[in-house]
Coordinates of C-alpha atoms in Angstrom, one line a residue:
Chain A
X13 CA -27.5 -22.0 21.0
X14 CA -26.7 -23.1 24.7
X15 CA -25.0 -26.1 23.7
X16 CA -22.2 -25.3 21.1
X17 CA -21.0 -28.5 19.4
X18 CA -18.7 -27.5 16.5
X19 CA -17.3 -29.7 13.6
X20 CA -14.2 -28.4 12.0
X21 CA -13.6 -29.7 8.3
X22 CA -10.3 -29.0 6.8
X23 CA -7.2 -28.9 9.1
X24 CA -4.6 -27.3 7.0
X25 CA -2.4 -24.5 8.2
X26 CA -5.4 -22.3 9.2
X27 CA -7.9 -24.9 10.1
X28 CA -5.9 -26.8 12.5
X29 CA -5.0 -23.7 14.9
X30 CA -8.7 -22.6 14.7
X31 CA -9.7 -26.0 15.8
X32 CA -7.5 -25.7 18.7
X33 CA -8.9 -22.4 19.9
X34 CA -12.3 -24.0 19.5
X35 CA -11.1 -26.7 21.7
X36 CA -9.7 -24.4 24.3
X37 CA -13.2 -22.7 24.5
X38 CA -15.1 -26.0 24.9
X39 CA -16.7 -25.6 21.4
X40 CA -15.2 -28.4 19.5
X41 CA -17.0 -31.7 19.2
X42 CA -15.0 -33.4 16.3
X43 CA -13.0 -33.1 13.0
X44 CA -12.8 -34.3 9.6
X45 CA -10.0 -34.0 7.0
X46 CA -9.5 -35.1 3.3
X47 CA -6.2 -36.4 4.3
X48 CA -7.2 -38.8 7.4
X49 CA -3.9 -38.8 9.2
X50 CA -4.2 -35.2 10.0
X51 CA -7.6 -35.6 11.4
X52 CA -6.4 -38.6 13.6
X53 CA -3.5 -36.7 15.1
X54 CA -5.4 -33.5 15.8
X55 CA -8.4 -35.5 17.3
X56 CA -6.0 -37.3 19.5
X57 CA -4.4 -34.1 20.7
X58 CA -7.4 -32.4 21.4
X59 CA -9.3 -35.4 22.7
X60 CA -12.4 -35.2 20.2
X61 CA -14.0 -37.4 17.8
X62 CA -12.4 -38.1 14.3
X63 CA -15.5 -38.6 11.9
X64 CA -15.3 -41.1 9.4
X65 CA -17.1 -38.6 6.9
X66 CA -18.4 -35.2 6.9
X67 CA -21.9 -36.4 7.0
X68 CA -21.0 -38.4 10.3
X69 CA -19.3 -35.2 11.6
X70 CA -22.6 -33.2 10.9
X71 CA -24.6 -35.7 12.6
X72 CA -22.6 -35.2 15.8
X73 CA -22.6 -31.3 15.7
X74 CA -24.8 -28.2 15.5
X75 CA -22.2 -26.1 13.8
X76 CA -19.9 -27.0 11.1
X77 CA -16.9 -24.8 10.2
X78 CA -15.2 -25.3 7.0
X79 CA -11.7 -24.3 6.0
X80 CA -10.6 -25.4 2.7
X81 CA -8.6 -23.9 -0.2
X82 CA -10.7 -23.6 -3.2
X83 CA -14.4 -23.4 -4.6
X84 CA -14.3 -27.0 -5.8
X85 CA -13.2 -28.2 -2.4
X86 CA -15.9 -26.4 -0.7
X87 CA -18.7 -27.5 -3.1
X88 CA -17.6 -31.1 -2.6
X89 CA -17.5 -30.8 1.2
X90 CA -20.9 -29.5 1.4
X91 CA -22.2 -32.1 -1.1
X92 CA -20.9 -34.7 1.4
X93 CA -22.2 -33.0 4.6
X94 CA -25.8 -32.7 3.3
X95 CA -27.0 -36.2 4.4
X96 CA -25.9 -35.5 8.2
X97 CA -27.1 -31.9 8.5
X98 CA -30.2 -31.2 10.7
X99 CA -32.9 -28.4 11.0
X100 CA -31.3 -25.4 12.8
X101 CA -27.6 -26.4 12.2
X102 CA -25.3 -23.7 10.9
X103 CA -22.3 -24.0 8.4
X104 CA -19.5 -21.3 8.9
X105 CA -17.3 -21.3 5.9
X106 CA -14.1 -19.5 6.7
X107 CA -12.6 -20.3 3.4
X108 CA -11.8 -17.7 0.6
X109 CA -14.2 -18.7 -2.1
X110 CA -16.5 -17.0 -4.8
X111 CA -19.3 -15.0 -3.4
X112 CA -21.4 -16.6 -6.1
X113 CA -20.6 -19.9 -4.9
X114 CA -21.2 -18.8 -1.3
X115 CA -24.7 -17.5 -2.1
X116 CA -25.7 -20.5 -4.2
X117 CA -24.4 -22.8 -1.1
X118 CA -26.4 -20.5 1.2
X119 CA -29.5 -21.2 -0.6
X120 CA -29.2 -24.8 -0.9
X121 CA -28.6 -24.9 2.9
X122 CA -31.8 -22.8 3.5
X123 CA -33.9 -25.1 1.8
X124 CA -33.0 -27.7 4.3
X125 CA -33.4 -25.2 7.2
X126 CA -29.6 -24.9 7.9
X127 CA -28.1 -21.6 8.3
X128 CA -25.1 -20.3 6.6
X129 CA -22.4 -17.8 7.6
X130 CA -19.5 -16.9 5.2
X131 CA -16.6 -15.8 7.5
X132 CA -13.3 -15.4 5.5
X133 CA -10.3 -14.5 7.7
X134 CA -7.3 -12.2 7.3
X135 CA -4.3 -12.3 9.4
X136 CA -2.4 -15.3 8.0
X137 CA -1.1 -18.5 9.9
X138 CA 0.3 -16.3 12.6
X139 CA -3.1 -14.8 13.2
X140 CA -4.6 -18.3 13.2
X141 CA -2.1 -19.8 15.8
X142 CA -2.3 -16.5 18.1
X143 CA -6.0 -16.5 17.8
X144 CA -5.8 -12.9 16.3
X145 CA -7.5 -13.4 13.1
X146 CA -9.8 -10.7 11.6
X147 CA -13.1 -12.2 10.6
X148 CA -15.3 -10.6 7.8
X149 CA -18.9 -12.2 8.1
X150 CA -21.9 -12.3 5.9
X151 CA -25.3 -13.7 6.4
X152 CA -28.6 -13.4 8.4
X153 CA -27.7 -11.2 11.5
X154 CA -29.5 -13.7 14.2
X155 CA -27.7 -16.6 12.8
X156 CA -24.2 -14.6 12.9
X157 CA -25.2 -13.9 16.6
X158 CA -25.8 -17.3 17.4
X159 CA -22.3 -18.4 16.2
X160 CA -20.3 -15.3 17.3
X161 CA -18.8 -17.0 20.3
X162 CA -17.3 -19.5 17.8
X163 CA -16.1 -16.8 15.6
X164 CA -14.5 -15.0 18.5
X165 CA -12.8 -18.0 20.0
X166 CA -10.0 -17.6 17.1
X167 CA -10.2 -13.8 16.5
X168 CA -9.4 -10.4 17.5
X169 CA -11.9 -8.8 15.5
X170 CA -15.2 -10.1 14.0
X171 CA -17.4 -7.8 11.7
X172 CA -20.7 -8.5 10.4
X173 CA -20.6 -6.9 6.9
X174 CA -24.2 -7.7 5.7
X175 CA -26.2 -10.4 4.0
X176 CA -24.7 -13.7 2.7
X177 CA -21.6 -13.1 0.5
X178 CA -20.7 -9.8 2.2
X179 CA -17.8 -11.6 3.9
X180 CA -16.5 -13.0 0.8
X181 CA -17.1 -9.5 -0.9
X182 CA -15.1 -7.8 1.9
X183 CA -12.1 -10.4 1.6
X184 CA -12.1 -9.7 -2.1
X185 CA -11.6 -5.9 -1.5
X186 CA -9.1 -6.8 1.2
X187 CA -7.0 -9.0 -1.4
X188 CA -7.1 -6.4 -4.1
X189 CA -5.2 -4.1 -1.7
X190 CA -2.8 -6.8 -0.4
X191 CA -2.0 -7.6 -3.9
X192 CA -1.6 -3.9 -5.1
X193 CA 0.7 -3.3 -1.9
X194 CA 2.9 -6.2 -2.8
X195 CA 3.1 -4.9 -6.5
X196 CA 4.1 -1.4 -5.4
X197 CA 6.4 -2.3 -2.4
X198 CA 8.5 -5.0 -4.5
X199 CA 8.6 -2.8 -7.5
X200 CA 9.9 -0.1 -5.5
X201 CA 12.4 -2.2 -3.5
X202 CA 13.7 -3.8 -6.6
X203 CA 14.2 -0.1 -8.0
X204 CA 16.0 0.8 -4.8
X205 CA 18.5 -2.1 -5.3
X206 CA 19.2 -1.0 -8.9
X207 CA 19.9 2.5 -7.4
X208 CA 22.1 1.0 -4.7
X209 CA 20.3 2.7 -1.9
X210 CA 21.2 1.6 1.8
X211 CA 18.3 -0.7 2.7
X212 CA 18.2 0.0 6.6
X213 CA 18.0 3.7 6.2
X214 CA 15.7 3.3 3.2
X215 CA 13.1 1.2 5.1
X216 CA 13.0 3.6 8.2
X217 CA 12.6 6.7 5.8
X218 CA 9.8 5.0 3.8
X219 CA 7.7 3.9 6.7
X220 CA 8.0 7.2 8.3
X221 CA 5.6 8.7 5.7
X222 CA 3.1 8.2 3.0
X223 CA 4.7 5.1 1.7
X224 CA 3.9 3.3 5.0
X225 CA 2.0 0.0 4.9
X226 CA 1.6 -3.2 6.7
X227 CA 3.5 -5.1 3.9
X228 CA 6.5 -2.6 4.0
X229 CA 6.6 -2.8 8.0
X230 CA 6.4 -6.6 8.0
X231 CA 7.9 -7.7 4.7
X232 CA 10.4 -4.9 3.7
X233 CA 13.3 -6.3 5.7
X234 CA 12.9 -9.9 4.7
X235 CA 12.5 -9.3 1.1
X236 CA 15.7 -7.3 0.8
X237 CA 17.5 -10.1 2.7
X238 CA 15.9 -12.7 -0.1
X239 CA 13.8 -14.5 2.7
X240 CA 10.4 -15.5 1.3
X241 CA 9.7 -18.6 3.6
X242 CA 7.0 -17.1 6.1
X243 CA 3.7 -15.6 5.6
X244 CA 1.0 -16.2 2.9
X245 CA 1.8 -18.6 -0.2
X246 CA 1.7 -16.8 -3.3
X247 CA -0.1 -19.6 -5.0
X248 CA -3.1 -18.9 -2.5
X249 CA -3.1 -15.3 -3.3
X250 CA -3.1 -16.3 -7.1
X251 CA -6.2 -18.6 -6.3
X252 CA -8.0 -15.6 -4.5
X253 CA -7.3 -13.2 -7.2
X254 CA -8.6 -15.5 -9.9
X255 CA -11.8 -15.5 -8.0
X256 CA -11.8 -11.7 -7.8
X257 CA -11.2 -11.6 -11.6
X258 CA -14.1 -14.0 -12.1
X259 CA -16.3 -11.7 -9.9
X260 CA -15.2 -8.6 -11.9
X261 CA -16.2 -10.4 -15.1
X262 CA -19.6 -11.2 -13.7
X263 CA -19.9 -7.4 -12.7
X264 CA -18.5 -6.4 -16.2
X265 CA -15.7 -4.2 -14.7
X266 CA -12.1 -4.0 -14.9
X267 CA -9.6 -4.6 -12.2
X268 CA -6.2 -3.5 -13.5
X269 CA -4.4 -4.1 -10.3
X270 CA -5.7 -7.7 -10.1
X271 CA -4.8 -8.3 -13.8
X272 CA -1.3 -7.2 -13.5
X273 CA -0.9 -9.1 -10.3
X274 CA -2.2 -12.5 -11.7
X275 CA 0.1 -12.0 -14.7
X276 CA 3.1 -11.8 -12.1
X277 CA 2.0 -14.6 -9.9
X278 CA 1.2 -16.9 -12.7
X279 CA 4.8 -16.5 -14.0
X280 CA 6.0 -17.2 -10.4
X281 CA 4.2 -20.3 -9.9
X282 CA 5.2 -21.6 -13.4
X283 CA 8.7 -21.0 -12.2
X284 CA 8.3 -23.1 -9.2
X285 CA 7.9 -20.2 -6.6
X286 CA 4.4 -21.0 -5.6
X287 CA 5.3 -22.0 -2.0
X288 CA 7.1 -18.6 -1.4
X289 CA 5.3 -15.9 0.6
X290 CA 3.8 -13.3 -1.8
X291 CA 6.8 -11.0 -1.2
X292 CA 8.6 -13.4 -3.3
X293 CA 7.0 -11.1 -6.0
X294 CA 10.2 -9.1 -6.0
X295 CA 12.0 -11.8 -7.9
X296 CA 9.7 -11.2 -10.9
X297 CA 10.2 -7.3 -10.6
X298 CA 13.9 -7.9 -10.4
X299 CA 13.7 -10.2 -13.5
X300 CA 11.7 -7.3 -15.3
X301 CA 14.5 -4.8 -14.3
X302 CA 17.1 -6.8 -15.7
X303 CA 15.6 -7.5 -19.1
X304 CA 13.4 -4.5 -19.6
X305 CA 12.5 -5.5 -23.3
X306 CA 11.5 -9.1 -22.2
X307 CA 7.9 -8.8 -23.2
Chain B
X25 CA 29.0 27.2 9.7
X26 CA 28.6 29.4 12.6
X27 CA 26.7 32.2 11.0
X28 CA 23.7 30.7 8.8
X29 CA 22.3 33.0 6.5
X30 CA 19.8 31.0 4.2
X31 CA 18.0 32.7 1.2
X32 CA 14.9 30.7 0.1
X33 CA 14.0 30.5 -3.8
X34 CA 10.3 29.3 -4.5
X35 CA 7.7 30.2 -1.9
X36 CA 4.9 28.0 -3.0
X37 CA 2.7 25.7 -1.0
X38 CA 5.9 24.0 0.4
X39 CA 8.5 26.7 0.3
X40 CA 6.7 29.4 2.2
X41 CA 6.1 27.3 5.2
X42 CA 9.7 26.2 5.2
X43 CA 10.9 29.7 5.0
X44 CA 8.8 30.4 8.1
X45 CA 10.5 27.6 9.9
X46 CA 13.7 28.8 9.0
X47 CA 13.0 32.3 10.1
X48 CA 11.7 31.2 13.5
X49 CA 15.1 29.4 14.0
X50 CA 16.9 32.7 13.0
X51 CA 18.4 30.9 9.9
X52 CA 16.5 33.1 7.1
X53 CA 18.3 36.1 5.4
X54 CA 16.1 36.6 2.5
X55 CA 13.5 35.3 0.0
X56 CA 13.1 35.4 -4.0
X57 CA 10.1 34.1 -6.0
X58 CA 9.3 34.2 -9.5
X59 CA 6.0 35.9 -8.8
X60 CA 7.1 39.1 -6.9
X61 CA 4.0 39.6 -5.0
X62 CA 4.6 36.3 -3.0
X63 CA 7.9 37.3 -2.0
X64 CA 7.0 40.7 -1.1
X65 CA 4.2 39.5 1.2
X66 CA 6.4 36.8 3.0
X67 CA 9.5 39.1 3.4
X68 CA 7.3 41.7 5.1
X69 CA 5.7 39.0 7.3
X70 CA 9.1 37.6 8.3
X71 CA 11.2 40.9 8.4
X72 CA 13.7 39.6 5.8
X73 CA 15.1 41.0 2.5
X74 CA 13.1 40.3 -0.7
X75 CA 16.0 40.1 -3.2
X76 CA 15.5 41.5 -6.7
X77 CA 17.2 38.6 -8.3
X78 CA 18.5 34.9 -7.4
X79 CA 21.8 36.4 -7.8
X80 CA 21.5 39.1 -5.3
X81 CA 19.9 36.8 -2.8
X82 CA 23.0 34.5 -3.2
X83 CA 25.2 37.5 -2.6
X84 CA 23.7 38.0 0.8
X85 CA 23.5 34.5 1.8
X86 CA 25.8 31.3 2.6
X87 CA 22.9 28.7 2.1
X88 CA 20.4 28.8 -0.9
X89 CA 17.4 26.6 -0.3
X90 CA 15.5 26.0 -3.6
X91 CA 11.8 24.6 -3.5
X92 CA 10.6 24.6 -7.2
X93 CA 8.1 22.3 -9.1
X94 CA 10.2 20.9 -12.1
X95 CA 13.5 20.2 -13.6
X96 CA 13.3 23.1 -15.9
X97 CA 12.4 25.5 -13.1
X98 CA 15.4 24.4 -11.0
X99 CA 17.8 24.6 -14.2
X100 CA 16.6 28.3 -14.6
X101 CA 16.9 29.3 -11.0
X102 CA 20.5 27.8 -10.8
X103 CA 21.6 29.5 -13.9
X104 CA 20.3 32.9 -12.4
X105 CA 21.9 32.3 -9.1
X106 CA 25.4 31.4 -10.4
X107 CA 26.6 35.0 -10.6
X108 CA 26.0 35.7 -6.8
X109 CA 27.4 32.4 -5.5
X110 CA 30.5 32.5 -3.4
X111 CA 33.4 30.0 -2.6
X112 CA 32.1 27.7 0.2
X113 CA 28.3 28.4 -0.3
X114 CA 25.9 25.5 -0.2
X115 CA 22.8 24.9 -2.4
X116 CA 20.1 22.8 -0.9
X117 CA 17.3 21.6 -3.4
X118 CA 14.3 20.4 -1.7
X119 CA 12.3 20.0 -4.9
X120 CA 11.4 16.5 -6.6
X121 CA 13.6 16.5 -9.7
X122 CA 15.6 14.0 -11.9
X123 CA 18.5 12.6 -10.0
X124 CA 20.4 13.0 -13.5
X125 CA 19.7 16.7 -13.3
X126 CA 20.7 16.8 -9.7
X127 CA 24.2 15.4 -10.4
X128 CA 24.7 17.5 -13.3
X129 CA 24.0 20.5 -11.2
X130 CA 26.2 19.5 -8.3
X131 CA 29.1 19.0 -10.7
X132 CA 28.5 22.5 -12.2
X133 CA 28.5 24.1 -8.7
X134 CA 31.5 22.1 -7.6
X135 CA 33.5 23.7 -10.2
X136 CA 33.0 26.9 -8.5
X137 CA 33.6 25.4 -5.1
X138 CA 29.9 25.7 -4.0
X139 CA 28.3 22.5 -2.2
X140 CA 25.3 21.0 -3.2
X141 CA 22.6 18.8 -1.3
X142 CA 19.8 17.2 -2.8
X143 CA 17.0 17.1 -0.1
X144 CA 13.6 16.2 -1.5
X145 CA 10.8 16.0 1.2
X146 CA 7.8 14.0 1.9
X147 CA 4.9 14.8 4.2
X148 CA 2.9 17.1 2.2
X149 CA 1.7 20.7 2.9
X150 CA 0.6 19.6 6.2
X151 CA 3.9 18.4 7.1
X152 CA 5.5 21.6 5.8
X153 CA 3.2 23.7 8.0
X154 CA 3.8 21.6 11.0
X155 CA 7.5 21.3 10.7
X156 CA 7.2 17.6 10.3
X157 CA 8.6 16.8 7.1
X158 CA 10.8 13.8 6.4
X159 CA 14.0 14.7 4.4
X160 CA 15.8 12.4 2.1
X161 CA 19.3 13.8 1.7
X162 CA 22.1 13.1 -1.0
X163 CA 25.4 14.7 -1.1
X164 CA 29.0 14.9 0.6
X165 CA 28.5 14.1 4.3
X166 CA 30.6 16.9 5.6
X167 CA 28.5 19.7 3.7
X168 CA 25.4 17.6 4.7
X169 CA 26.5 18.0 8.5
X170 CA 27.1 21.7 8.0
X171 CA 23.4 22.3 6.6
X172 CA 21.8 19.8 9.0
X173 CA 20.5 22.6 11.5
X174 CA 18.5 24.1 8.4
X175 CA 17.0 20.8 7.2
X176 CA 16.1 20.1 11.0
X177 CA 14.3 23.4 11.2
X178 CA 11.3 22.1 9.1
X179 CA 11.6 18.3 9.7
X180 CA 10.9 15.5 12.1
X181 CA 13.2 13.2 10.4
X182 CA 16.4 14.1 8.3
X183 CA 18.1 11.0 6.7
X184 CA 21.6 11.0 4.8
X185 CA 21.1 8.6 2.0
X186 CA 24.4 8.7 0.3
X187 CA 26.1 10.8 -2.4
X188 CA 24.6 13.5 -4.5
X189 CA 21.4 12.1 -6.1
X190 CA 20.6 9.6 -3.4
X191 CA 18.0 12.0 -1.9
X192 CA 16.2 12.1 -5.4
X193 CA 16.7 8.4 -5.7
X194 CA 15.1 7.6 -2.4
X195 CA 12.2 10.1 -3.2
X196 CA 11.7 8.0 -6.5
X197 CA 11.3 4.8 -4.5
X198 CA 9.0 6.6 -2.3
X199 CA 6.8 7.8 -5.0
X200 CA 6.7 4.5 -6.6
X201 CA 5.1 3.3 -3.5
X202 CA 2.8 6.2 -2.8
X203 CA 1.5 5.8 -6.6
X204 CA 1.2 2.0 -6.2
X205 CA -0.9 2.4 -2.7
X206 CA -3.3 4.9 -4.4
X207 CA -3.9 2.6 -7.3
X208 CA -4.6 -0.4 -5.0
X209 CA -6.7 1.4 -2.4
X210 CA -8.7 3.3 -4.9
X211 CA -9.4 0.4 -7.2
X212 CA -10.5 -1.8 -4.2
X213 CA -12.7 0.9 -2.7
X214 CA -14.4 1.5 -6.1
X215 CA -15.0 -2.3 -5.9
X216 CA -16.5 -2.1 -2.5
X217 CA -19.0 0.6 -3.9
X218 CA -20.0 -1.8 -6.7
X219 CA -20.5 -4.4 -4.2
X220 CA -22.4 -2.2 -1.8
X221 CA -20.2 -2.8 1.2
X222 CA -21.0 -0.5 4.3
X223 CA -18.0 2.1 4.2
X224 CA -17.3 2.6 7.9
X225 CA -17.3 -1.1 8.8
X226 CA -15.2 -1.9 5.7
X227 CA -12.4 0.7 6.6
X228 CA -12.1 -0.5 10.2
X229 CA -11.7 -4.1 8.9
X230 CA -9.2 -3.2 6.2
X231 CA -7.0 -1.2 8.4
X232 CA -6.9 -4.0 10.9
X233 CA -5.1 -6.2 8.8
X234 CA -2.7 -6.7 6.0
X235 CA -4.4 -4.2 3.8
X236 CA -3.3 -1.3 6.1
X237 CA -1.6 1.6 4.7
X238 CA -0.9 5.5 5.4
X239 CA -3.1 6.0 2.3
X240 CA -6.1 3.9 3.4
X241 CA -5.8 5.5 7.0
X242 CA -5.6 9.1 5.9
X243 CA -7.6 9.1 2.5
X244 CA -10.1 6.0 2.8
X245 CA -12.8 8.2 4.5
X246 CA -12.6 11.2 2.4
X247 CA -12.5 9.1 -0.7
X248 CA -15.7 7.5 0.1
X249 CA -17.2 10.9 0.8
X250 CA -16.0 12.2 -2.5
X251 CA -13.8 14.8 -1.1
X252 CA -10.6 15.4 -3.1
X253 CA -9.4 18.7 -1.9
X254 CA -6.8 18.2 0.6
X255 CA -3.3 16.8 0.4
X256 CA -1.2 16.3 -2.7
X257 CA -2.2 17.4 -6.1
X258 CA -2.4 14.6 -8.6
X259 CA -0.7 16.9 -11.5
X260 CA 2.3 17.0 -9.1
X261 CA 2.5 13.3 -8.6
X262 CA 2.1 12.8 -12.2
X263 CA 5.5 15.0 -12.7
X264 CA 7.2 13.1 -10.2
X265 CA 6.2 9.8 -11.9
X266 CA 7.3 11.1 -15.3
X267 CA 10.6 11.8 -13.6
X268 CA 10.7 8.3 -12.4
X269 CA 9.7 6.9 -15.9
X270 CA 12.5 8.8 -17.5
X271 CA 14.9 7.3 -14.8
X272 CA 13.7 4.0 -15.4
X273 CA 14.2 4.4 -19.1
X274 CA 18.0 5.6 -18.5
X275 CA 18.5 2.3 -16.6
X276 CA 16.7 0.3 -19.2
X277 CA 14.2 -1.2 -16.7
X278 CA 10.4 -1.6 -16.7
X279 CA 8.3 0.1 -13.9
X280 CA 4.8 -1.3 -14.6
X281 CA 3.0 0.2 -11.6
X282 CA 4.5 3.7 -12.6
X283 CA 3.4 3.1 -16.2
X284 CA -0.2 2.2 -15.2
X285 CA -0.3 5.3 -12.8
X286 CA 1.0 7.8 -15.5
X287 CA -1.8 6.4 -17.7
X288 CA -4.5 7.1 -15.1
X289 CA -3.3 10.6 -14.0
X290 CA -2.9 12.0 -17.6
X291 CA -6.6 10.9 -18.3
X292 CA -7.5 12.8 -15.0
X293 CA -5.4 15.8 -15.8
X294 CA -6.9 16.0 -19.1
X295 CA -10.4 15.7 -17.6
X296 CA -9.6 18.9 -15.6
X297 CA -9.1 17.1 -12.2
X298 CA -5.4 18.1 -11.9
X299 CA -5.8 20.0 -8.9
X300 CA -7.5 17.1 -6.9
X301 CA -5.7 15.3 -4.2
X302 CA -4.1 12.0 -5.6
X303 CA -7.0 10.1 -4.1
X304 CA -9.3 11.6 -6.9
X305 CA -7.8 8.5 -8.7
X306 CA -11.1 6.7 -7.5
X307 CA -12.9 8.8 -10.2
X308 CA -11.0 7.0 -13.0
X309 CA -11.4 3.6 -11.3
X310 CA -15.1 4.2 -11.0
X311 CA -15.2 5.2 -14.6
X312 CA -13.3 1.9 -15.6
X313 CA -15.8 0.0 -13.6
X314 CA -19.0 1.6 -15.2
X315 CA -17.7 0.9 -18.8
X316 CA -15.5 -2.2 -18.7
X317 CA -14.8 -2.4 -22.2
X318 CA -14.0 1.2 -22.7
X319 CA -10.6 0.8 -23.9

């Protein structure tokens, strides 16, 4: 693929910075977004086309990169894009969606000779802005190799995990750990508050040993200071966990950590805290500690 | 305390290497162990006294360091040592026991003008052998300062966390996280096996981002290779978690992560896997995945 012309669909907190990195590498041809004003603004900033529809964008590009929030958004976007796709084009989906949907869409695109790579990312908004995302990719290796420069333009690490769906499967495994780390650290830090332990010394002791984790290092201090504004919205982790729960049901397996985390985040979303960083989980842990026989 | 003469009580997998570090710093006067042969062997190796009883050891030392497994062992040892303790002596307990027992023993010793420092450690057998333990200490600061050289002889980090019981309270917080990390990582890795993800690439992707933790870095590979021999016996983590559960009941709070982990480790101990490293938890996670409607 000598001439890379990428169209980006979905210009949210992740998609917009990814589009900027594509533009700075000369890979971006145009953008489309459900809310048109966002697309207008970014197209003007980057000097690229703002397409009137996903299909029009597809007509002008040979790679389409999607970055949306949920399964239904991705299904809708792919349905709208089909009319414009051409033989040999490749769709890269960077959203976190169900591996089942991923395989279904890949098959649908294969029938019209369009390639598909699932490429969910980890590293958050900060990683997207800094071009330091970690990409977990699934799909045909030749297709993956063709679009690798596109993925590398916004990433510090790109790993091919296997056939279509392997990227989403890897992201699912990643999110099980992320959710479990948050549960463990928030429960432990809420306990430390009950025990009146000095927070600064506590964090240095804990990160020095077997209790160390990304979450403790990056969120320990802010959690104990009741700051939950930065990072990864807990409503989005809840969405990811529900995808994983559904995957687990299809496999007929139990994921206890996931079930427990869903229960906690659902209560936080109901309480209006869905826009908090996932470390806002400590509020629920504290609530459980003040009324032990609540449920 | 110009002349430090320490006696070590409890020469197990942790106590024996700690005694060696004390000896190499010239701080060790003698040892005692419930199983006499262990004490005989180590006393001969280090050229120190093997006491006939805890009280005799106390009579020859000004610092007593205890390293035993459970609350009842510590209570028994302290009861046996009382007759030999002298005004101004200090007892350092490096075991992981209940903060409630710790405070009770400290009060009992204070009545006979003997100091007490709770100093549980983290870092495992490897840390004890290498003199790289992390010590979480509680107690009067002047007493702590007097015995600091003893603690530093086997540690890379010694932190004074507050009054008596603060060391045990910190260890409890540490173990909540350790247990939660193991739950999250083992559940996620068992899922990755179900999804047939390539293990080597998976571990490098996961440790590169927000799923990173001590447990994943140090146990991820061995878990996926079914090796559970090194590290921290799960029967001992179960003991620690039961102490924490009892602490939580006294505080009238829920610790869901702890309850879930206790349930898992009890089943593993019943199945005869108590001597496995805590990463042996993946066996239980796999079992839950092969029979989802088991319970």
